[in-house]
PDB file of C-alpha atoms in Angstrom:
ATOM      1  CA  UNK A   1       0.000   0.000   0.000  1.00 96.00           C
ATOM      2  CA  UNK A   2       1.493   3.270  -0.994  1.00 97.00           C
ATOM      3  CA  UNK A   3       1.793   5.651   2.071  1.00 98.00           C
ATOM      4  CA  UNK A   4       3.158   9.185   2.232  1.00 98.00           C
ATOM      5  CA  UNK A   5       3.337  10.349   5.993  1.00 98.00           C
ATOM      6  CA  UNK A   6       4.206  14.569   6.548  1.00 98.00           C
ATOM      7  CA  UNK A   7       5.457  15.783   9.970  1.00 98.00           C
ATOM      8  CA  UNK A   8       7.099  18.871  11.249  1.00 98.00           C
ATOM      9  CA  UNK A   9       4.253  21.484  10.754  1.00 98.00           C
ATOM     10  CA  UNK A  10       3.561  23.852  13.822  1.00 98.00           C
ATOM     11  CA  UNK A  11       2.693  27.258  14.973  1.00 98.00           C
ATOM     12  CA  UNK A  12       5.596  29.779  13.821  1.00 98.00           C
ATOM     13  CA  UNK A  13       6.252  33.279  13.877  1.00 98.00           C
ATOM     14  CA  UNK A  14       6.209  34.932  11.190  1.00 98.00           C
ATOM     15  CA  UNK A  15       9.523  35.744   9.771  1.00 98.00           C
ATOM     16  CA  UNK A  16      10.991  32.112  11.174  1.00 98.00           C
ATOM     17  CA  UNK A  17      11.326  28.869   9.307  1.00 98.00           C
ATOM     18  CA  UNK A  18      10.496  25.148   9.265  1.00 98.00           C
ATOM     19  CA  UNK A  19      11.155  22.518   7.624  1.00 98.00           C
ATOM     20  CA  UNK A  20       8.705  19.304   6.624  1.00 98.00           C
ATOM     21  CA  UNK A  21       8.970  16.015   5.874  1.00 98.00           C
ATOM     22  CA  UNK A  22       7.438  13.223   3.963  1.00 98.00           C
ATOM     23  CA  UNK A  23       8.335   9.897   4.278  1.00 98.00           C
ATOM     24  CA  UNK A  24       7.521   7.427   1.735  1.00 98.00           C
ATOM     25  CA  UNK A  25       6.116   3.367   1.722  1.00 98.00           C
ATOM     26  CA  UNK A  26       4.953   1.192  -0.433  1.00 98.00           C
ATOM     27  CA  UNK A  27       6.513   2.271  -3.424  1.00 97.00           C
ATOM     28  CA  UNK A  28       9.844   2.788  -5.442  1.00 97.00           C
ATOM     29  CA  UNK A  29      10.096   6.161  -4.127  1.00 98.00           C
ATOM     30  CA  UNK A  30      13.214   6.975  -6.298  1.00 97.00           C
ATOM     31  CA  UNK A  31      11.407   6.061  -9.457  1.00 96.00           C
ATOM     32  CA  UNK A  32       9.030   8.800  -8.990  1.00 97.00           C
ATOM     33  CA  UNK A  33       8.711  13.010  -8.823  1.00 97.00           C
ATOM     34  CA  UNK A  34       7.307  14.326  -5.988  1.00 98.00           C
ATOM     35  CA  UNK A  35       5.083  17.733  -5.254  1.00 98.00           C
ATOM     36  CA  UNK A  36       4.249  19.998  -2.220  1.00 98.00           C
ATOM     37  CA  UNK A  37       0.469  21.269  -2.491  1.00 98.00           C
ATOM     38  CA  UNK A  38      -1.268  23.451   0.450  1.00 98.00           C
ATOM     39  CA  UNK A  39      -4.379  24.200   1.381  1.00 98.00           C
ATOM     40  CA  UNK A  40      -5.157  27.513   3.481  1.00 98.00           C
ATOM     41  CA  UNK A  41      -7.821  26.494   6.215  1.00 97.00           C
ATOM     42  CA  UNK A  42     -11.199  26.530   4.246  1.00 95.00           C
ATOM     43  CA  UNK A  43      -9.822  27.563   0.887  1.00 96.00           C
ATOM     44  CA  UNK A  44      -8.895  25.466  -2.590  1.00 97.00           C
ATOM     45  CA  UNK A  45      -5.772  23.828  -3.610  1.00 98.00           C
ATOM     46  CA  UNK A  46      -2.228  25.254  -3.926  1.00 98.00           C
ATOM     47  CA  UNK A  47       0.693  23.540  -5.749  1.00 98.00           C
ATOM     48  CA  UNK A  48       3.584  24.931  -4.524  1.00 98.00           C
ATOM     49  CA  UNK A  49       6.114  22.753  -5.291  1.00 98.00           C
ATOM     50  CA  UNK A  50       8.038  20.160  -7.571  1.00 97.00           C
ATOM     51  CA  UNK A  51      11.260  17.850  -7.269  1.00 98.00           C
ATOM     52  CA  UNK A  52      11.814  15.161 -10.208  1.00 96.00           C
ATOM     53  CA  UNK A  53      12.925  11.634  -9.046  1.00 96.00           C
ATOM     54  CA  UNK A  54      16.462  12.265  -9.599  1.00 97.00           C
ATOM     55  CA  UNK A  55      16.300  16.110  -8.012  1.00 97.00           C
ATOM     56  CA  UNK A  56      17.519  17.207 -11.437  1.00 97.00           C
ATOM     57  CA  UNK A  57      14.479  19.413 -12.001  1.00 97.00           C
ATOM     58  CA  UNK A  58      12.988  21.314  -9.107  1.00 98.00           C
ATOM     59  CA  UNK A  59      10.002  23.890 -10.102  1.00 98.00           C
ATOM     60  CA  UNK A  60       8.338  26.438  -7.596  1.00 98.00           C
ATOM     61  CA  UNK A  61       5.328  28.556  -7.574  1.00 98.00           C
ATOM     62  CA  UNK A  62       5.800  32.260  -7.688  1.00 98.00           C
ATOM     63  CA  UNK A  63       4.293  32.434  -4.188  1.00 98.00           C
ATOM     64  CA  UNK A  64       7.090  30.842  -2.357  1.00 98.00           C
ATOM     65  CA  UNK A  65       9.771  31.232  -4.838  1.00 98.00           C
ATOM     66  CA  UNK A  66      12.993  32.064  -2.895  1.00 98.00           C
ATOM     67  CA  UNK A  67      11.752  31.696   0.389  1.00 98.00           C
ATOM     68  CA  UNK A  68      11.035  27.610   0.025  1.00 98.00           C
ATOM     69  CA  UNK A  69      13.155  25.011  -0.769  1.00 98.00           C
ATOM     70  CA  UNK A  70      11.943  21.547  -2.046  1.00 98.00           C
ATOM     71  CA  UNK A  71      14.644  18.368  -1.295  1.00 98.00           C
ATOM     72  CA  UNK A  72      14.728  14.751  -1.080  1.00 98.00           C
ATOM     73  CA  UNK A  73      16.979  11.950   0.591  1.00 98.00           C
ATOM     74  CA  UNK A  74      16.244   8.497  -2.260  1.00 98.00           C
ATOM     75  CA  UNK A  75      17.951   6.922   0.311  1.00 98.00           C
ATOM     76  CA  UNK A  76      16.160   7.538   2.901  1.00 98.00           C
ATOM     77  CA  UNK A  77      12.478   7.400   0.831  1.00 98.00           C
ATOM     78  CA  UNK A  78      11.950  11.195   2.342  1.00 98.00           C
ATOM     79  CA  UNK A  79      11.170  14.363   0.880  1.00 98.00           C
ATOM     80  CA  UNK A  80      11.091  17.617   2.197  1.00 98.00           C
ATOM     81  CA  UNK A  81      10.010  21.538   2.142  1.00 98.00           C
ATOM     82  CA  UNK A  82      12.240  23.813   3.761  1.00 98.00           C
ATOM     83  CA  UNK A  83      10.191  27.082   4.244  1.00 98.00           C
ATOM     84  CA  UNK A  84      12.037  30.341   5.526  1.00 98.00           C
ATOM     85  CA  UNK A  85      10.826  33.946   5.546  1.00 98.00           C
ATOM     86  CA  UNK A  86       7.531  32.651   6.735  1.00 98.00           C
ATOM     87  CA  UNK A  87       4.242  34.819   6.437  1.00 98.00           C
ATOM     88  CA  UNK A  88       0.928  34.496   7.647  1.00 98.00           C
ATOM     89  CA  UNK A  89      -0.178  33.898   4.370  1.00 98.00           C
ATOM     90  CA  UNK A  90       1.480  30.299   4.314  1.00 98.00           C
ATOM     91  CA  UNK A  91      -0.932  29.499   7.268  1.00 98.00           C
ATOM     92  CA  UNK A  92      -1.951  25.868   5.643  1.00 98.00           C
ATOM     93  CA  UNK A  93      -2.390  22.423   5.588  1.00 98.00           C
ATOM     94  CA  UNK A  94       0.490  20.868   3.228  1.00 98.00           C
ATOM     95  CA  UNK A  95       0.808  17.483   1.232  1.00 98.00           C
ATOM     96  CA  UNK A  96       2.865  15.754  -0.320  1.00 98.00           C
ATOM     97  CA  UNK A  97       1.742  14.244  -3.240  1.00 98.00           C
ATOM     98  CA  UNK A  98       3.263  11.220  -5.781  1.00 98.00           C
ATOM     99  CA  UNK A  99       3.550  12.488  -9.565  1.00 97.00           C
ATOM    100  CA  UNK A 100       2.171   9.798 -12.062  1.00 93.00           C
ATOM    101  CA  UNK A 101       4.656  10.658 -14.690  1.00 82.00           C
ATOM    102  CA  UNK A 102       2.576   9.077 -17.780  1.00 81.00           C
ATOM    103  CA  UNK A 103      -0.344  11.121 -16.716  1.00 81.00           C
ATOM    104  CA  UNK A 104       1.171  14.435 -15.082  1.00 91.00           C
ATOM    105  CA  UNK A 105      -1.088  13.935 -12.204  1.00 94.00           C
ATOM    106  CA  UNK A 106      -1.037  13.781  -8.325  1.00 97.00           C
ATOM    107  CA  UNK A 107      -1.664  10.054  -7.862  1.00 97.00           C
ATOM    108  CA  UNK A 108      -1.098   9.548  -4.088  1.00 98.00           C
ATOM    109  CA  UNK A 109      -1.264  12.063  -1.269  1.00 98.00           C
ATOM    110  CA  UNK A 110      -0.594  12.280   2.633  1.00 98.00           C
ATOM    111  CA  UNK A 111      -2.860  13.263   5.100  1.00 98.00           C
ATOM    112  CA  UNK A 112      -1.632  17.026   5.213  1.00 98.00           C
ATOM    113  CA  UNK A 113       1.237  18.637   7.908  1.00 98.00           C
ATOM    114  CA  UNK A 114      -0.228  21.914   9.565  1.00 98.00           C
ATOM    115  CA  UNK A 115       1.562  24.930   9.408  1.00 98.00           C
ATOM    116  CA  UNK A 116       0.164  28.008  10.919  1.00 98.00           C
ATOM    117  CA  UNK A 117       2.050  31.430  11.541  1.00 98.00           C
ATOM    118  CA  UNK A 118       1.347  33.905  13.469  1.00 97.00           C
ATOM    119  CA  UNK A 119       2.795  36.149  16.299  1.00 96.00           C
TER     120      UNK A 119
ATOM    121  CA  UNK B   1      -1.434  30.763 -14.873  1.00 97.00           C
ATOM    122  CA  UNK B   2      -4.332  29.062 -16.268  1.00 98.00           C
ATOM    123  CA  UNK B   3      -7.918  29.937 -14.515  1.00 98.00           C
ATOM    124  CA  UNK B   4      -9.380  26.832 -13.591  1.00 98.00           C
ATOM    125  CA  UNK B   5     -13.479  27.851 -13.598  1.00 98.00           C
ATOM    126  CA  UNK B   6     -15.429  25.636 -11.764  1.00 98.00           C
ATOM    127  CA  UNK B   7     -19.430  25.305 -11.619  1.00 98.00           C
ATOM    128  CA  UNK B   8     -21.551  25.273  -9.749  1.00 98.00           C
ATOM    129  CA  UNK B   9     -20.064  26.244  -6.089  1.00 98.00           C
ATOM    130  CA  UNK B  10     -22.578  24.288  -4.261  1.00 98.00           C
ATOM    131  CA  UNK B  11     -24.483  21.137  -5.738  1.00 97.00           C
ATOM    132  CA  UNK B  12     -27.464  19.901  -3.564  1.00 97.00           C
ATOM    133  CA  UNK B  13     -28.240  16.064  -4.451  1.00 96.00           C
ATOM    134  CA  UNK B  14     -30.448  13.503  -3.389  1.00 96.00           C
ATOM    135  CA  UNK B  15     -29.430   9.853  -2.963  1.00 96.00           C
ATOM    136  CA  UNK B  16     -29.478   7.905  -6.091  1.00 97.00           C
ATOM    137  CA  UNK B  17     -29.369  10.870  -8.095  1.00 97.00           C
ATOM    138  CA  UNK B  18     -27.357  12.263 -11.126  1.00 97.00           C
ATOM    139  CA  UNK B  19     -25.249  15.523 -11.246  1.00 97.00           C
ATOM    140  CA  UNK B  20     -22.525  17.415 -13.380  1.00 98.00           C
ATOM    141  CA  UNK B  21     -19.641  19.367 -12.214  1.00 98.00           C
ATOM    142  CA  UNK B  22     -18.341  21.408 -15.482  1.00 98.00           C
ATOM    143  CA  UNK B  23     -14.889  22.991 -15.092  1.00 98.00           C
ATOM    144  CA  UNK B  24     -13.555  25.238 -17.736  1.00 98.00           C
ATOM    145  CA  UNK B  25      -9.864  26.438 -18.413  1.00 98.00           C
ATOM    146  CA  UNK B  26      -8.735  30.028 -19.618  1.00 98.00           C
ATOM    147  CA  UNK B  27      -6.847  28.354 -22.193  1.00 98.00           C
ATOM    148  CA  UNK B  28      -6.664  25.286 -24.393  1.00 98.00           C
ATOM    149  CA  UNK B  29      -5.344  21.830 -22.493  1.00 98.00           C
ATOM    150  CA  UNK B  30      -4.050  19.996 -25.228  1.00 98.00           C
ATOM    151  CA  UNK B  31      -0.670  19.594 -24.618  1.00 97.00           C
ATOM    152  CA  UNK B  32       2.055  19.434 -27.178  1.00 97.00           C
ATOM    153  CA  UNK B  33       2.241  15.926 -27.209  1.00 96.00           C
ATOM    154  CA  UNK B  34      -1.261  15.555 -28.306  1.00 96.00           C
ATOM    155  CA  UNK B  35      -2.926  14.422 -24.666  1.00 96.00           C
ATOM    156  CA  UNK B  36      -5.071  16.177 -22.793  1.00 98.00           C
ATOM    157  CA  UNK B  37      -4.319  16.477 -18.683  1.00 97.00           C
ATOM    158  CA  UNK B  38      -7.368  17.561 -16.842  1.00 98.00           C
ATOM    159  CA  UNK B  39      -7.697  15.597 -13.792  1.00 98.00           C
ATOM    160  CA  UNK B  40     -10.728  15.451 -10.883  1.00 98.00           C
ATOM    161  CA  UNK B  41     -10.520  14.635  -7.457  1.00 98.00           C
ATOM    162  CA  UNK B  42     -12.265  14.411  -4.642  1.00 98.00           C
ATOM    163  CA  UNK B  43     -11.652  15.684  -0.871  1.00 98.00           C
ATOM    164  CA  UNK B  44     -14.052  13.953   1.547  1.00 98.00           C
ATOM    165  CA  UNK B  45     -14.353  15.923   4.556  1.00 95.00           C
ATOM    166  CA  UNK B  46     -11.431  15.620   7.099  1.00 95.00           C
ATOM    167  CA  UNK B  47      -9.378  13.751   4.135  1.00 97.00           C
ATOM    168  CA  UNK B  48      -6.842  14.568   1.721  1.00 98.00           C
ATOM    169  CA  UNK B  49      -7.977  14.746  -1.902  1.00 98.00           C
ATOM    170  CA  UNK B  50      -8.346  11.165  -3.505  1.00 98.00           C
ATOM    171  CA  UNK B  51      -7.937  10.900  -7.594  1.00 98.00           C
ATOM    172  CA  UNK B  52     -11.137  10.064  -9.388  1.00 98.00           C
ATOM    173  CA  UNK B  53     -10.434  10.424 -13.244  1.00 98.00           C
ATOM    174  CA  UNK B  54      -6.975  11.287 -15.136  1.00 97.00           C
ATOM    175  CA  UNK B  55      -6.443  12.819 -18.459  1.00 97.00           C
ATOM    176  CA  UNK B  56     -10.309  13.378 -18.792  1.00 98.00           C
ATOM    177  CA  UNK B  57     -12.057  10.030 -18.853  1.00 98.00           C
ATOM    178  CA  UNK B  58      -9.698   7.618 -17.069  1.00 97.00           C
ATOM    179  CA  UNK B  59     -10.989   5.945 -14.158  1.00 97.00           C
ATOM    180  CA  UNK B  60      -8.441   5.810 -11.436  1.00 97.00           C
ATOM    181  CA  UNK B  61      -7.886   2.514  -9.796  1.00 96.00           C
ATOM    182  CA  UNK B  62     -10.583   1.683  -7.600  1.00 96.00           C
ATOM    183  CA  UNK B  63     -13.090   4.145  -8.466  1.00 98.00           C
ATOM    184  CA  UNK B  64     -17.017   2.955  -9.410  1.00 97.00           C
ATOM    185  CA  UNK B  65     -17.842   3.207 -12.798  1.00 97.00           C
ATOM    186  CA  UNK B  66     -20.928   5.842 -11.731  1.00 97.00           C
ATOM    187  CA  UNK B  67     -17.769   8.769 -12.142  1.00 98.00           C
ATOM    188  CA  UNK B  68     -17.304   9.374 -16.024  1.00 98.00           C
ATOM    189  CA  UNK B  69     -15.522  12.339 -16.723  1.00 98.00           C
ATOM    190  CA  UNK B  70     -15.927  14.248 -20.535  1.00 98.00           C
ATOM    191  CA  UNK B  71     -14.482  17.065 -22.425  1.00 98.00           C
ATOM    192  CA  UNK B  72     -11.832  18.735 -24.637  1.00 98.00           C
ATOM    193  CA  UNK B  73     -10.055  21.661 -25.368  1.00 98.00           C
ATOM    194  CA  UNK B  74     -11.198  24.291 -22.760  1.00 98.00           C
ATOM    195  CA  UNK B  75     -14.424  22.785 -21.679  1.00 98.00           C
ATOM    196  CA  UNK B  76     -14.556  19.359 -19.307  1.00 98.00           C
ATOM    197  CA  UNK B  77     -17.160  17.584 -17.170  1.00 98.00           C
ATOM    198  CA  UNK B  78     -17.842  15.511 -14.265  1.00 98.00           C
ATOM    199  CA  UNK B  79     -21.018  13.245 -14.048  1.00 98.00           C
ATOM    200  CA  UNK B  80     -21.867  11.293 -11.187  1.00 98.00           C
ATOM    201  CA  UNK B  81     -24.836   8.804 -11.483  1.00 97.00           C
ATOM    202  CA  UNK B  82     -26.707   7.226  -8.624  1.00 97.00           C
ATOM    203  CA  UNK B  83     -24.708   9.294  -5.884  1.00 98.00           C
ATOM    204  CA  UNK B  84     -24.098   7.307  -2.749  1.00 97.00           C
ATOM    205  CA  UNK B  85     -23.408   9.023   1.094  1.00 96.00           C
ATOM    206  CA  UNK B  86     -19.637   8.356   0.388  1.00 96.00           C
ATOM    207  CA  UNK B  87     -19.933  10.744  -2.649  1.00 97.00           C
ATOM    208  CA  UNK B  88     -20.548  13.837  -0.646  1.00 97.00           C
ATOM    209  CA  UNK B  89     -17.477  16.201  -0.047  1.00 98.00           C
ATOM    210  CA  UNK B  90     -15.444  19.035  -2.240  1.00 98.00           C
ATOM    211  CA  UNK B  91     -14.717  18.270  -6.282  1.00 98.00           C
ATOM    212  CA  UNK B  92     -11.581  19.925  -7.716  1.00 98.00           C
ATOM    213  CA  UNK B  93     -10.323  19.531 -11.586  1.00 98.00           C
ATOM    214  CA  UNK B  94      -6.686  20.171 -11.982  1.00 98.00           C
ATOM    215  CA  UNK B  95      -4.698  20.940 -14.748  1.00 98.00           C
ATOM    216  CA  UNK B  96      -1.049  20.016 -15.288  1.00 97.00           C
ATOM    217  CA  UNK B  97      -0.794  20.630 -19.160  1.00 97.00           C
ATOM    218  CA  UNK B  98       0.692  23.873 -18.670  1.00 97.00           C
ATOM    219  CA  UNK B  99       3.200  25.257 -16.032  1.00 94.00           C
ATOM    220  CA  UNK B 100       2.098  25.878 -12.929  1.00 96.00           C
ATOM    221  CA  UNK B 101      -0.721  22.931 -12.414  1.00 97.00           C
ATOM    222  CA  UNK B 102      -3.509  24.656 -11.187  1.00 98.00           C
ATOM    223  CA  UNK B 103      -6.844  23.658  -9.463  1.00 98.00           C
ATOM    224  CA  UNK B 104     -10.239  24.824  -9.673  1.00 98.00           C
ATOM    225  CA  UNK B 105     -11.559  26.072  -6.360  1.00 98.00           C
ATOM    226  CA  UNK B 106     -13.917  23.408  -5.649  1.00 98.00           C
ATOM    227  CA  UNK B 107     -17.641  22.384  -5.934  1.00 98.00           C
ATOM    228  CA  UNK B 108     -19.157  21.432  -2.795  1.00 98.00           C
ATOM    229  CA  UNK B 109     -21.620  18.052  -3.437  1.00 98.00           C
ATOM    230  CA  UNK B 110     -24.190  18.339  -0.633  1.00 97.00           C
ATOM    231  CA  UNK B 111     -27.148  16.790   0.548  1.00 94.00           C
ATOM    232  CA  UNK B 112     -30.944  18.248  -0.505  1.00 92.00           C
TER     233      UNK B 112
END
């Protein structure tokens, strides 16, 4: 059974930085790219972030260009989302989601790490 | 960024009904390589979002054949026959033909 488990979200001033992690089961996780999508509390969908299997391609969404950094350890089957320069308006649930590469789409997702900053 | 436009906001249903979910993009979703990628999902409340259909009509694995997804070019659907309790929740479509994927912002399938 594929499983993708987040951890390390909290409550954060803003300004600070954190750093998440996803840890992978149930699947090659080397074989496969890898996104960060959040979800403010009662809003839609956010992709904010992309690492290829490899880490050879690495894509960000203007939002949190420059302020987030997406990595991965194959070896460890874990990815991760360093976020820096945090600001109230990255108060969100994040996942980490598998990419199906044949069909560009978000096949498996985590339950969600909460981030929330304030002062 | 491509405008995801999803309607309606808010879909009332009664059990065993039918309903449509349309989702319209501010620009074409053929990709160069000829396929389309416009993809729905559904969030269940207190759940991450689960895959229902890929690249327009695919049925993910697992999922009932009363989800058929439709469309081309700018202009996609979502029908759900004979909806069931565990239907109920938030529909996104998402597209990741163009850089950045983007998601609609939801319809809301409710009870009458």
């Amino acid at each position: 059974e594929v499983q993708l488990v987040e951890s390390g979200g909290g409550l954060v001033q803003p300004g600070r930085s954190l750093k998440l992690s996803c840890v992978a089961s149930g699947f090659t996780f080397s074989n496969y790219g890898m996104n960060w999508i959040r979800q403010a509390p009662g809003k839609g969908l956010e992709w904010v972030a992309y690492i290829s299997s490899g880490s050879s391609y690495i894509y960000y969404a203007e939002t949190v260009k420059g302020r987030f950094t997406i990595s991965r350890d194959n070896a460890k089957n874990t990815l991760y989302l360093q976020m820096t320069s945090l600001r109230s308006e990255d108060t969100a649930l994040y996942y980490c989601a598998r990419l199906e590469a044949r069909g560009y789409v978000m096949d498996a997702w985590g339950q969600g790490a909460s981030v929330t900053v304030s002062s | 960024d491509v405008l995801m436009t999803q309607t309606p906001v808010s879909l009332p249903v009664s059990l065993g009904g039918q309903v449509s979910i349309s989702c319209r993009s501010s620009q074409s979703l053929v990709h160069s390589d000829g396929n389309t990628y416009l993809h729905w999902y559904l969030q269940k409340p207190g759940q991450s979002p689960q895959l229902l259909i890929y690249r327009v009509s695919n049925r993910f694995s697992g999922v009932p054949d009363r989800f058929s997804g439709s469309g081309s070019g700018t202009d996609f659907t979502l029908k759900i026959s004979r909806v069931e309790p565990e239907d109920l929740g938030v529909y996104y479509c998402l597209q990741s033909t163009h850089f950045p994927p983007t998601f609609g912002a939801g319809t809301k399938l409710e009870l009458k």
